[in-house]
Short mmCIF file of C-alpha atoms in Angstrom, two decimals:
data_model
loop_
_atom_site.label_atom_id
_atom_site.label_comp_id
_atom_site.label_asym_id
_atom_site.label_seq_id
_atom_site.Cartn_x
_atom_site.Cartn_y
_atom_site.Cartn_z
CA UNK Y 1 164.34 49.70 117.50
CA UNK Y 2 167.87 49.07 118.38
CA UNK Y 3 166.69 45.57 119.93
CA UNK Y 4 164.84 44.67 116.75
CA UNK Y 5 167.73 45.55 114.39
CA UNK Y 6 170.16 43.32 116.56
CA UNK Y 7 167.56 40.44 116.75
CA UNK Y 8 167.25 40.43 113.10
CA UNK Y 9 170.70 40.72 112.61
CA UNK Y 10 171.38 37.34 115.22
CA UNK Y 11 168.41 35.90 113.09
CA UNK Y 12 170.13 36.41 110.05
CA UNK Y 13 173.22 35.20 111.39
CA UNK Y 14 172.01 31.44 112.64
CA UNK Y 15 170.04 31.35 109.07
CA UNK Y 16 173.50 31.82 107.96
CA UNK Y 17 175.17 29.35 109.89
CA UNK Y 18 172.07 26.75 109.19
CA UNK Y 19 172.72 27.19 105.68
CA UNK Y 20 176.21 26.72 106.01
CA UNK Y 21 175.87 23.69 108.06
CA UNK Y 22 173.23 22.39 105.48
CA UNK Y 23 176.06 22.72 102.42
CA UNK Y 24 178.92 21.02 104.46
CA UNK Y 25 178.48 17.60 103.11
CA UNK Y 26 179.19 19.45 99.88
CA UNK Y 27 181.29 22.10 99.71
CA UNK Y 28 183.30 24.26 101.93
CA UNK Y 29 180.84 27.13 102.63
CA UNK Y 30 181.12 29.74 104.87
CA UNK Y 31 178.62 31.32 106.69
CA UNK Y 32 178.08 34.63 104.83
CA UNK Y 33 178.36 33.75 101.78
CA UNK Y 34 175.87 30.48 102.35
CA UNK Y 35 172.39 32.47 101.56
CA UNK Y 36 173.71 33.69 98.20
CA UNK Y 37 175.33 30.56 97.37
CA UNK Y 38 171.72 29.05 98.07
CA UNK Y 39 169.81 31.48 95.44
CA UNK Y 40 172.69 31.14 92.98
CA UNK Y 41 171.82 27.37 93.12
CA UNK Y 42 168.38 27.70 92.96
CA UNK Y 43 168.41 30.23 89.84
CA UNK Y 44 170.68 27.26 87.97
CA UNK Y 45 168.22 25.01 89.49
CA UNK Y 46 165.55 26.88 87.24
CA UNK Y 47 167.12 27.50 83.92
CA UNK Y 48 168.04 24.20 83.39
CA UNK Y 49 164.41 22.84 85.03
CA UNK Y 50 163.18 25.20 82.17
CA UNK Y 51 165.58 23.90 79.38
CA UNK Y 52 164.61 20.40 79.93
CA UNK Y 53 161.33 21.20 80.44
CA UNK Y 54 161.01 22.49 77.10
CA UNK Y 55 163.08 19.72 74.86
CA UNK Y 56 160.21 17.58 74.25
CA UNK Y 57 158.65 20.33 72.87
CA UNK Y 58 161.57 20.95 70.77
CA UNK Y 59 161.59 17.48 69.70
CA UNK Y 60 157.98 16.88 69.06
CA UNK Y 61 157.93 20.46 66.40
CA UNK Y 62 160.95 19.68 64.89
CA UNK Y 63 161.77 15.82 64.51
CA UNK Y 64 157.91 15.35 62.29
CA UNK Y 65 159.68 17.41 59.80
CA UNK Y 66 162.39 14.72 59.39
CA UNK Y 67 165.83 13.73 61.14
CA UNK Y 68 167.28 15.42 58.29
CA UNK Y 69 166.31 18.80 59.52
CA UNK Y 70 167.33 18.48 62.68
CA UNK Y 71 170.80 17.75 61.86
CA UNK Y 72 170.31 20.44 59.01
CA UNK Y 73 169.20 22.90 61.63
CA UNK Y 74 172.26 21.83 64.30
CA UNK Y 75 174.43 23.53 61.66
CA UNK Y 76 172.33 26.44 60.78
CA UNK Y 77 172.17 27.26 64.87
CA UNK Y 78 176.00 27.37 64.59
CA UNK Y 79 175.50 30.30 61.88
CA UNK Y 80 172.82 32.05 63.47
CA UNK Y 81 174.66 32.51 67.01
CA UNK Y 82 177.34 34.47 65.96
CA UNK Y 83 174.86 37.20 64.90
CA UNK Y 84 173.26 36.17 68.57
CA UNK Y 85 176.74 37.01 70.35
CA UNK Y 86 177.33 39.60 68.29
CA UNK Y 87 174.47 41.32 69.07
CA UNK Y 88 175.00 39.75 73.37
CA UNK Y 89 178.23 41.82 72.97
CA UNK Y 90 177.06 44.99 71.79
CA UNK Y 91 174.45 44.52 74.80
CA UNK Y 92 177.09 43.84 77.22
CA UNK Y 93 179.61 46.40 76.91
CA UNK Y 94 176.58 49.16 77.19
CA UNK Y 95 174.25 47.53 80.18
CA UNK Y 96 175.30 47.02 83.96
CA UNK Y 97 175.64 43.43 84.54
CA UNK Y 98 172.29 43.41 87.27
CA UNK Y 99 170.16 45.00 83.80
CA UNK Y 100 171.82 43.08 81.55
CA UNK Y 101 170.91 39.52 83.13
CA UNK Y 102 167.23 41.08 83.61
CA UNK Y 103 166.91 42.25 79.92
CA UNK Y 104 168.14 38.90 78.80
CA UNK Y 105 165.88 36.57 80.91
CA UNK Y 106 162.78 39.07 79.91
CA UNK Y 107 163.67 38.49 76.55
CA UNK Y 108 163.54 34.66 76.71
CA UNK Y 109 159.78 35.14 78.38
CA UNK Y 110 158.37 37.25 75.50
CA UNK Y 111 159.88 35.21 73.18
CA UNK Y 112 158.34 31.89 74.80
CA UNK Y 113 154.90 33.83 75.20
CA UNK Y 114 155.28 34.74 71.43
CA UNK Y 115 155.67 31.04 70.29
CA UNK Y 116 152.93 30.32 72.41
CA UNK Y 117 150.53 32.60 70.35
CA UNK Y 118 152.77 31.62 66.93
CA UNK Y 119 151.68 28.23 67.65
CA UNK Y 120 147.96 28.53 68.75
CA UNK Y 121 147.44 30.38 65.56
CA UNK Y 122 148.61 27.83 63.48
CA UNK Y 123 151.83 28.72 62.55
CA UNK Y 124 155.01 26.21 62.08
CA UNK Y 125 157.61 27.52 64.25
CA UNK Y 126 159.50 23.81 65.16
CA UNK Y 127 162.45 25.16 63.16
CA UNK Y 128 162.12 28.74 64.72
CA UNK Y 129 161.80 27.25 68.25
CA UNK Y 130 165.01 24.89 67.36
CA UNK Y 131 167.15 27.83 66.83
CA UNK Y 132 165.62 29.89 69.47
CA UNK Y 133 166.37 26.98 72.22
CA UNK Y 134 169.62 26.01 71.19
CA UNK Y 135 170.40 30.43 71.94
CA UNK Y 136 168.59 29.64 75.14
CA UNK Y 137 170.63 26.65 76.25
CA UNK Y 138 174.44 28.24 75.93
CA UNK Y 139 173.40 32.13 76.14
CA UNK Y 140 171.26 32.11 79.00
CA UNK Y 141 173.16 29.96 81.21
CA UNK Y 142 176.55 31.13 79.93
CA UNK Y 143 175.57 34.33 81.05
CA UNK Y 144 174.38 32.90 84.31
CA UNK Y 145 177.95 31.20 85.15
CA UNK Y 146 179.36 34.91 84.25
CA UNK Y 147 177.34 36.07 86.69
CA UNK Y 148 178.74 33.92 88.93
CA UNK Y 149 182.39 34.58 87.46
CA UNK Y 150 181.32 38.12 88.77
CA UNK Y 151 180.55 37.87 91.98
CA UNK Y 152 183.18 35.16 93.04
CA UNK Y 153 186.60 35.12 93.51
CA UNK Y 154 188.92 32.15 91.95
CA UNK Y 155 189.43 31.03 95.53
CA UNK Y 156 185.52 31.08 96.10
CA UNK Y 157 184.92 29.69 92.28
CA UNK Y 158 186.77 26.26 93.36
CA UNK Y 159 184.73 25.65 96.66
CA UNK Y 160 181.14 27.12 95.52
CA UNK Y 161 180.82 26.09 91.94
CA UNK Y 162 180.29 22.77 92.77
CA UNK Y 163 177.03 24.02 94.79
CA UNK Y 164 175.95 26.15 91.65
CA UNK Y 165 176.43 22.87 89.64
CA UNK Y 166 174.60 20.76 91.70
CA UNK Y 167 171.66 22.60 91.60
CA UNK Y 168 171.85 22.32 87.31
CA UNK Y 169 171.92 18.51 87.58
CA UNK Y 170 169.03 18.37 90.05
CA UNK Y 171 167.35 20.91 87.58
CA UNK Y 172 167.97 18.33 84.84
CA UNK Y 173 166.42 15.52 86.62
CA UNK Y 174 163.54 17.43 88.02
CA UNK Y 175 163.02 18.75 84.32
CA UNK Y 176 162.86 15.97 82.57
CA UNK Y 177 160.77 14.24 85.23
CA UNK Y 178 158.38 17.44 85.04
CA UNK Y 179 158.27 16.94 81.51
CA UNK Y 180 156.94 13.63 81.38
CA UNK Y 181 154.24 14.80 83.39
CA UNK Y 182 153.33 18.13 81.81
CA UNK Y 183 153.57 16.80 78.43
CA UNK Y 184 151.21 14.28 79.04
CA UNK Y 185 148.35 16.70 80.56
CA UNK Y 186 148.28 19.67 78.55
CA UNK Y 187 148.34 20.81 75.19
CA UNK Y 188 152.26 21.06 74.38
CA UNK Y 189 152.12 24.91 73.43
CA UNK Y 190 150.84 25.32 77.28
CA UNK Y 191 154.38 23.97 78.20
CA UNK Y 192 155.55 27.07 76.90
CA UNK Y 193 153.53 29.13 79.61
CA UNK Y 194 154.56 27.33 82.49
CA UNK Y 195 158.77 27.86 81.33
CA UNK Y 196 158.22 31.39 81.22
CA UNK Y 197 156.80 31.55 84.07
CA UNK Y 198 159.13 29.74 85.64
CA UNK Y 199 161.45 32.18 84.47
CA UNK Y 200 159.68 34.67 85.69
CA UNK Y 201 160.62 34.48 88.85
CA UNK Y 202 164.03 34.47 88.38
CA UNK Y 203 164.54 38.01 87.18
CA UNK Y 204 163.89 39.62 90.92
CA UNK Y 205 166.11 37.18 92.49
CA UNK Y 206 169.09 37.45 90.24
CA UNK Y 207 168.99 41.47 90.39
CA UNK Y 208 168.93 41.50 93.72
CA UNK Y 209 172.16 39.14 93.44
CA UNK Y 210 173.77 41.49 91.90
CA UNK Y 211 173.91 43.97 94.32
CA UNK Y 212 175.45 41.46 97.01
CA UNK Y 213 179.50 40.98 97.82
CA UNK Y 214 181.19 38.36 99.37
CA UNK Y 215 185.16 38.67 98.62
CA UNK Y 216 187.02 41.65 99.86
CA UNK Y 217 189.80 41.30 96.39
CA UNK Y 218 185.85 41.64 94.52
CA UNK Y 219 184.63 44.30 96.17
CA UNK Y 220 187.89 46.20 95.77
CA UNK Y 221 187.52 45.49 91.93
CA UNK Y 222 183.98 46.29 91.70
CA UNK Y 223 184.07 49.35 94.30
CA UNK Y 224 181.79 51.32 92.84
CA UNK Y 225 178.11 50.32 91.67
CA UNK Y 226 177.67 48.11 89.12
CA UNK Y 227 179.64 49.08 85.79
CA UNK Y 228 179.31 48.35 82.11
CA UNK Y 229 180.18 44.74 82.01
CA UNK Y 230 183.06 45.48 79.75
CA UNK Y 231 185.63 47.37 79.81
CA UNK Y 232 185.60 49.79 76.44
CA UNK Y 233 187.71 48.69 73.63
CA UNK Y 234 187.87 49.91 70.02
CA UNK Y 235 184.82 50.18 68.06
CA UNK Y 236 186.70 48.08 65.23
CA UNK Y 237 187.54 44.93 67.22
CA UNK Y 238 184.76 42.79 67.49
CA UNK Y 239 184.07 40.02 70.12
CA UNK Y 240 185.34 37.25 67.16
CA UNK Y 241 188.45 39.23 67.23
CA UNK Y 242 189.10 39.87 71.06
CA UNK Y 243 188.52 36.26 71.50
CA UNK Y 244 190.91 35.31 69.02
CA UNK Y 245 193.22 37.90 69.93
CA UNK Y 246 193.52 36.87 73.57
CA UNK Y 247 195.65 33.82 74.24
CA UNK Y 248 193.75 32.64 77.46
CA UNK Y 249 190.22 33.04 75.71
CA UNK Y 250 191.54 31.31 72.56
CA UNK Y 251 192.87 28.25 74.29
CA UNK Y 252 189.60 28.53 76.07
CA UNK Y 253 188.02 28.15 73.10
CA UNK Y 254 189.71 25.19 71.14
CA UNK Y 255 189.73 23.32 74.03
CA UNK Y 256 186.04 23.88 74.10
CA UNK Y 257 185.34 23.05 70.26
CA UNK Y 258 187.30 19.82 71.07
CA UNK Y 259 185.22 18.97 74.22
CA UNK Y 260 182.19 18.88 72.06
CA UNK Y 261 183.74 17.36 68.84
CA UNK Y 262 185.02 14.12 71.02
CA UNK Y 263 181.14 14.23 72.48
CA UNK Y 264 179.94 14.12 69.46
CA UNK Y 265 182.24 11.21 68.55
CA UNK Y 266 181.31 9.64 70.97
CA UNK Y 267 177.73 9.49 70.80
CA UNK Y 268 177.44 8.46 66.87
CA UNK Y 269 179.87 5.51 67.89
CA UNK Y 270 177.71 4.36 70.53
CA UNK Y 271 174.39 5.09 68.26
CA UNK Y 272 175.87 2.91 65.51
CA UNK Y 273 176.29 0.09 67.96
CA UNK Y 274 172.97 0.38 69.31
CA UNK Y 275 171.21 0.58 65.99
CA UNK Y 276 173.43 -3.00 65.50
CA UNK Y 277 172.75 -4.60 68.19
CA UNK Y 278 168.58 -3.54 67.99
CA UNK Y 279 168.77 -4.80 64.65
CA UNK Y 280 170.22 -8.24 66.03
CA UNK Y 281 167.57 -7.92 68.96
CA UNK Y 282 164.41 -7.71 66.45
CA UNK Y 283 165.83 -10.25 64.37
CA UNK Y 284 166.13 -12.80 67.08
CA UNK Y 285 162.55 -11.73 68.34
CA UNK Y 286 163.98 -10.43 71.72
CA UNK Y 287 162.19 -6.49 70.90
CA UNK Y 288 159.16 -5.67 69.10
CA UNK Y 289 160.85 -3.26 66.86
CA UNK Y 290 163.82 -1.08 66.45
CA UNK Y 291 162.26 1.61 68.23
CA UNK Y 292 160.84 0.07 71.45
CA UNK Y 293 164.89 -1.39 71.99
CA UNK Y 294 166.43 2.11 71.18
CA UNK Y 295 163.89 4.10 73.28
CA UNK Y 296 164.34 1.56 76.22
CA UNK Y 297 167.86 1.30 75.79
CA UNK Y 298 168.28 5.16 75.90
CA UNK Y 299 165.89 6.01 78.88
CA UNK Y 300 168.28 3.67 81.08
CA UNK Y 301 171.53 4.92 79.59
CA UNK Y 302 170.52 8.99 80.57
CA UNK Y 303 169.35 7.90 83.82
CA UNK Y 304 172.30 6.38 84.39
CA UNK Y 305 174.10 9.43 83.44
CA UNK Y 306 172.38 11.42 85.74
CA UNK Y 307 173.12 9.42 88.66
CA UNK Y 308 176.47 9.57 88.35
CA UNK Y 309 176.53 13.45 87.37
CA UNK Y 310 174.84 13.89 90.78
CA UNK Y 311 176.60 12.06 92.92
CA UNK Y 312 180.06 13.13 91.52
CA UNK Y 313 178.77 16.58 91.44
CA UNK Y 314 177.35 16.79 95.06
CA UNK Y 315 180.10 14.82 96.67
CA UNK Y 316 183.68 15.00 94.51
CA UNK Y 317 183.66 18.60 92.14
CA UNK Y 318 184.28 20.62 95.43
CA UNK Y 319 186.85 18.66 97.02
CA UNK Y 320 188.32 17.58 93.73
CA UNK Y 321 188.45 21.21 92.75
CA UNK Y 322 189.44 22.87 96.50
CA UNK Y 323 192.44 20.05 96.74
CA UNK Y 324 194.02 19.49 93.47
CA UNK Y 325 192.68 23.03 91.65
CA UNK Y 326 190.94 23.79 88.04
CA UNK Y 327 194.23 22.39 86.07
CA UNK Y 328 194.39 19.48 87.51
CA UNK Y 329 190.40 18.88 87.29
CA UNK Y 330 190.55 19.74 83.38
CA UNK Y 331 192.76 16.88 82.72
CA UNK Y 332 190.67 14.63 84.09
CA UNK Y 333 188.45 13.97 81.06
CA UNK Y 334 191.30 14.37 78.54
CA UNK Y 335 192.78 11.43 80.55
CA UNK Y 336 189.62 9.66 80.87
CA UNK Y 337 189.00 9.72 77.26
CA UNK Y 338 192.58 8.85 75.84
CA UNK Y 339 192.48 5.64 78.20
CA UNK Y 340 188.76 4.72 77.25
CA UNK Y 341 189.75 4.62 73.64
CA UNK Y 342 192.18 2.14 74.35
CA UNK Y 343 190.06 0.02 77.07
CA UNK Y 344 187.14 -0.06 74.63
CA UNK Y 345 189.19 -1.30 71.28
CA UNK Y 346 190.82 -4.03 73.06
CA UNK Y 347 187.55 -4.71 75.58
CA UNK Y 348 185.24 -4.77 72.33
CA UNK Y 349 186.99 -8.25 71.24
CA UNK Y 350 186.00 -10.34 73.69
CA UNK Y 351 182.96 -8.08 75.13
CA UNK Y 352 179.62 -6.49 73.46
CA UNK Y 353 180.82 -3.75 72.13
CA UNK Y 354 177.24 -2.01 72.90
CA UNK Y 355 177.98 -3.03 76.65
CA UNK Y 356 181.32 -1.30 76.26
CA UNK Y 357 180.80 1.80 74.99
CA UNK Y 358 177.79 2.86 76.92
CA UNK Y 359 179.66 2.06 79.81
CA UNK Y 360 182.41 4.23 78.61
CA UNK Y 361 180.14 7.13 77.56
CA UNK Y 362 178.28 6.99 81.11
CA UNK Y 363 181.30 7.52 83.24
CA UNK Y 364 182.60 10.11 80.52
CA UNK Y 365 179.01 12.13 80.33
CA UNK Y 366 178.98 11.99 84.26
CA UNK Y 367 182.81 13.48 84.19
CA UNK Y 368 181.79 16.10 81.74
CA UNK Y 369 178.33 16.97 83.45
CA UNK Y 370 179.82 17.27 86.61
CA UNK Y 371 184.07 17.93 87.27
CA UNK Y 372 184.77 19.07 83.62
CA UNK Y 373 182.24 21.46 83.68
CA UNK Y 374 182.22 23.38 87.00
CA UNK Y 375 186.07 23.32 86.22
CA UNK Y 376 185.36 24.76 82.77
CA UNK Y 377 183.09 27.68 84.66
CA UNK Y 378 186.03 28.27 86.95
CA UNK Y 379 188.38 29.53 84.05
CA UNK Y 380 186.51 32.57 83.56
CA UNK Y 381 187.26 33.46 86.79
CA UNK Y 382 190.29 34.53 86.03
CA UNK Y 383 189.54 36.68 82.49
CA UNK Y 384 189.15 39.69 82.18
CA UNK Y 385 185.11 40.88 82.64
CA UNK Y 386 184.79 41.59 79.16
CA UNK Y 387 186.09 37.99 79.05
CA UNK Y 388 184.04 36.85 81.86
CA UNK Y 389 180.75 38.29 80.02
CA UNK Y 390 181.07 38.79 76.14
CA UNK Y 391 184.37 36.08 75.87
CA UNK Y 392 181.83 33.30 77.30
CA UNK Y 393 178.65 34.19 75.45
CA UNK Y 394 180.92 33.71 72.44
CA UNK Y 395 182.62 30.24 73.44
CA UNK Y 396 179.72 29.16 74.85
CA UNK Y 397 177.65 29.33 71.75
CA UNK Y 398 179.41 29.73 68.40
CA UNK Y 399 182.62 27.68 69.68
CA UNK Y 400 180.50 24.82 71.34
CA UNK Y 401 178.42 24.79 68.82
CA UNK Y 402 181.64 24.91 66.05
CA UNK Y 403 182.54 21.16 68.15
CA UNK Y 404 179.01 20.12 66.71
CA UNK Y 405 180.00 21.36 63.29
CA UNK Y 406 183.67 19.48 63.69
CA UNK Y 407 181.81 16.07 64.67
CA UNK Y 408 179.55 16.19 61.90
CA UNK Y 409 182.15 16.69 59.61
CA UNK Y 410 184.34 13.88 60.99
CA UNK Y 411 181.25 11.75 60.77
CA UNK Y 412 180.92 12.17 56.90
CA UNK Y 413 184.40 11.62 56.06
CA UNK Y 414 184.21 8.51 58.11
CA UNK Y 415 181.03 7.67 56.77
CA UNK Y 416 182.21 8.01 53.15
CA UNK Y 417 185.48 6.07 53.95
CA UNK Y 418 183.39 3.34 54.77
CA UNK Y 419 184.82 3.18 58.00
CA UNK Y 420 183.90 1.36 61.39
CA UNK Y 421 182.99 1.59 65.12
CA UNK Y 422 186.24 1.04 66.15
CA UNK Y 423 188.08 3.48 63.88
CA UNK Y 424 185.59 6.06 64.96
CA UNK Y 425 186.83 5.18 68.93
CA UNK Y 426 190.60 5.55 67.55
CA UNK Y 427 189.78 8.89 66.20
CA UNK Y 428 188.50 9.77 69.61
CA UNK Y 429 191.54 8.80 71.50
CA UNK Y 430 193.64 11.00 68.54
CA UNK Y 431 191.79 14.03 69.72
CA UNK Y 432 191.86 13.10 73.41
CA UNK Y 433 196.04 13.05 72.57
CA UNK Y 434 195.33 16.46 71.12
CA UNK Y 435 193.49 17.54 74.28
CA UNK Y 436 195.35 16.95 76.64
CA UNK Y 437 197.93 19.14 74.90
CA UNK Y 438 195.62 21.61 74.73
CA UNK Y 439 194.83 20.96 78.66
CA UNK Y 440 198.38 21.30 79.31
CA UNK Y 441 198.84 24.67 77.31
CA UNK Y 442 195.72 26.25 79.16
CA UNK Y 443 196.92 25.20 82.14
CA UNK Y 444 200.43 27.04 81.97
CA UNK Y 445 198.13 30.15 80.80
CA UNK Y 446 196.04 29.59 83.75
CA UNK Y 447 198.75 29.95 86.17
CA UNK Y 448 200.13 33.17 84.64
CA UNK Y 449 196.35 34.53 84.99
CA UNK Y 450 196.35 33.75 88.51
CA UNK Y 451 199.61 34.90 89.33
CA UNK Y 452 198.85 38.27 87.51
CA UNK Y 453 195.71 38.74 89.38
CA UNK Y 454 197.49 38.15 92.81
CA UNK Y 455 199.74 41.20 91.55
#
């Protein structure tokens, strides 16, 4: 017996090593914490297979009802979620993190099965399935990079998130490939089936996560088994107010509702150019229709996008991230973005300005699909865990989704102004000014964090 327990102990080992040998190219991954690392990967690998597996579906219930309610519903989702985190918080500071991420993710399968039989029976749930998914995207897989947060020190955060991250973009890919696939052989509601049971399998893996350690400075923290998530605080401060009331997780926060306001900038400038330029195209009898040039036009452009998430996520987050640190790698899109604005107004005279801008938005989606957000993930690794758990579920729904509600607001007062493609770019390069401030003032908050937590 003896024998046996040593052999599968050297087995485990040179699995180990393998595994850490396999990551190299990647990351900086040592040999015990490899196998972990590797299911970590593979669970981000499946939510966001499942997320992308189930926009079409999304956009085939909701878009029949009109564009209009889709961009009505966009700002209804912001609503709804804070009543989502509220009630995520009141969840998290009662359950152990390993029930917690199991409740959550069997919550998302009955829900899925339920819209299933809603559907089948006739019902119209395109607006119900909107909100639900848009809860799905930031909850679930907020909650999955506080897992992460939990498990990992910062030092481990900046050489393994990249890993983690990598297996979301291949998840994306594969998903959306999948879905061309799937959507084309059965029924759409049978999608439905096949995400949750996709899901399904993740619940037993990621509890049994739970229960592993890698960091010494972790285990010390989380000595005992598995505690509340949160630490208890009055009964009269919600998670709104905690947020807000904590400097770190506020700055966390604008500079999130800014990320997503410049994105959505950014996209409406480069949709208006498009719709131009397909215009010009069906005019001059160079594309059947409006719709043929837009839909070609876009199915390049996001594969595009993903190529360059990939490769800068498999082969620069880590080393960008493990050399220069997550201040340094937050500033990079600020930068990006700032410079861009002022590349693209003076490029646009003599170029395209379609050519311009989707060039611009490629490079800036890859650097926001890729460094900015495994660098984003990393500042949670220093917040507190009620921070770390009911802080992110927060800022990862009603504050990204409050960057939506900024955009959209910007775009009507631009709209109504009458104004142009270029002063729509200028505005962008305002708010990059304004986030890289922002970037700088996290960034001094950051290193106070860290220093605290080294004691």
């Amino acid at each position: 017996m003896h024998r046996d327990t040593n052999s599968t102990s050297a087995s485990e080992r040179r699995g180990s090593s393998f595994s850490a040998r396999l990551l190299a190219p990647f990351a900086s991954v040592r040999a015990d914490e490899a196998p972990t690392v590797l299911l970590m990967a593979a669970q981000a690998f499946v939510l966001l297979t499942v997320y992308y597996l189930l926009k079409p579906v999304r956009e085939s219930w909701i878009l029949p009802g009109g564009a209009e309610l889709k961009t009505y519903a966009a700002a209804v989702q912001a609503i709804a979620l804070v009543g989502v985190a509220k009630g995520y918080d009141v969840l998290a500071r009662r359950v152990r993190r390993d029930r917690l991420v199991a409740i959550a993710t069997t919550i998302a399968i009955v829900c899925l099965v339920a819209f299933h039989a809603a559907s089948q029976a006739g019902l119209d749930v395109g607006l119900a399935f909107y909100l639900w998914l848009g809860a799905f995207q930031l909850l679930l897989i907020a909650q999955f990079w506080s897992f992460a947060s939990d498990l990992y020190t910062p030092e481990q955060g900046r050489r393994l998130f990249a890993v983690l991250g990598a297996g979301a973009a291949i998840g994306s890919v594969c998903g959306a490939q999948i879905a061309r696939v799937v959507m084309r052989v059965v029924e759409t509601p049978s999608t439905l089936l096949l995400a949750a049971a996709a899901l399904l399998l993740a619940v037993p893996v990621l509890t049994s996560i739970a229960h592993r350690r890698h960091a010494p400075s972790r285990r010390a923290r989380d000595a005992a088994p598995p505690a509340p998530v949160a630490v208890p605080e009055p009964a009269d401060r919600g998670v709104v107010a905690r947020v807000l009331g904590d400097p770190y997780l506020r700055l966390v926060a604008l500079f999130t509702v800014l990320l997503n306001a410049i994105a959505t900038l950014g996209e409406y400038a480069l949709d208006r150019s498009l719709l131009d330029a397909a215009a010009i195209a069906v005019a001059h009898h160079e594309s059947p229709s409006v719709e043929h040039y837009v839909g070609a036009f876009k199915a390049d452009y996001y594969s595009a996008i993903n190529a360059v998430v990939l490769v800068l996520q498999l082969f620069a987050v880590s080393r960008v991230l493990t050399v220069y640190g997550e201040r340094a790698a937050l500033a990079i899109m600020p930068v990006f973005v700032v410079a861009s604005a002022i590349v693209t107004l003076g490029a646009s005279m003599v170029l395209p300005m379609l050519a311009v801008l989707a060039t611009a938005r490629v490079v800036e989606n890859g650097l926001m699909h890729s460094v900015q957000s495994t660098a984003r993930q990393t500042l949670f690794l220093v917040a507190t865990r009620d921070g770390r758990w009911s802080g992110k579920a927060f800022i990862d729904t009603v504050t990204w989704r409050a960057g939506d509600v900024l955009g959209a607001i910007s775009v009507a007062v631009l709209a109504w102004c009458g104004a142009g493609t270029s002063a729509v770019i200028a505005l962008v390069g305002v708010l990059g000014v304004t986030w890289l401030l922002v970037v700088a003032a996290l960034g001094r908050e950051h290193r106070a964090r860290v220093a605290l937590a080294r004691g």
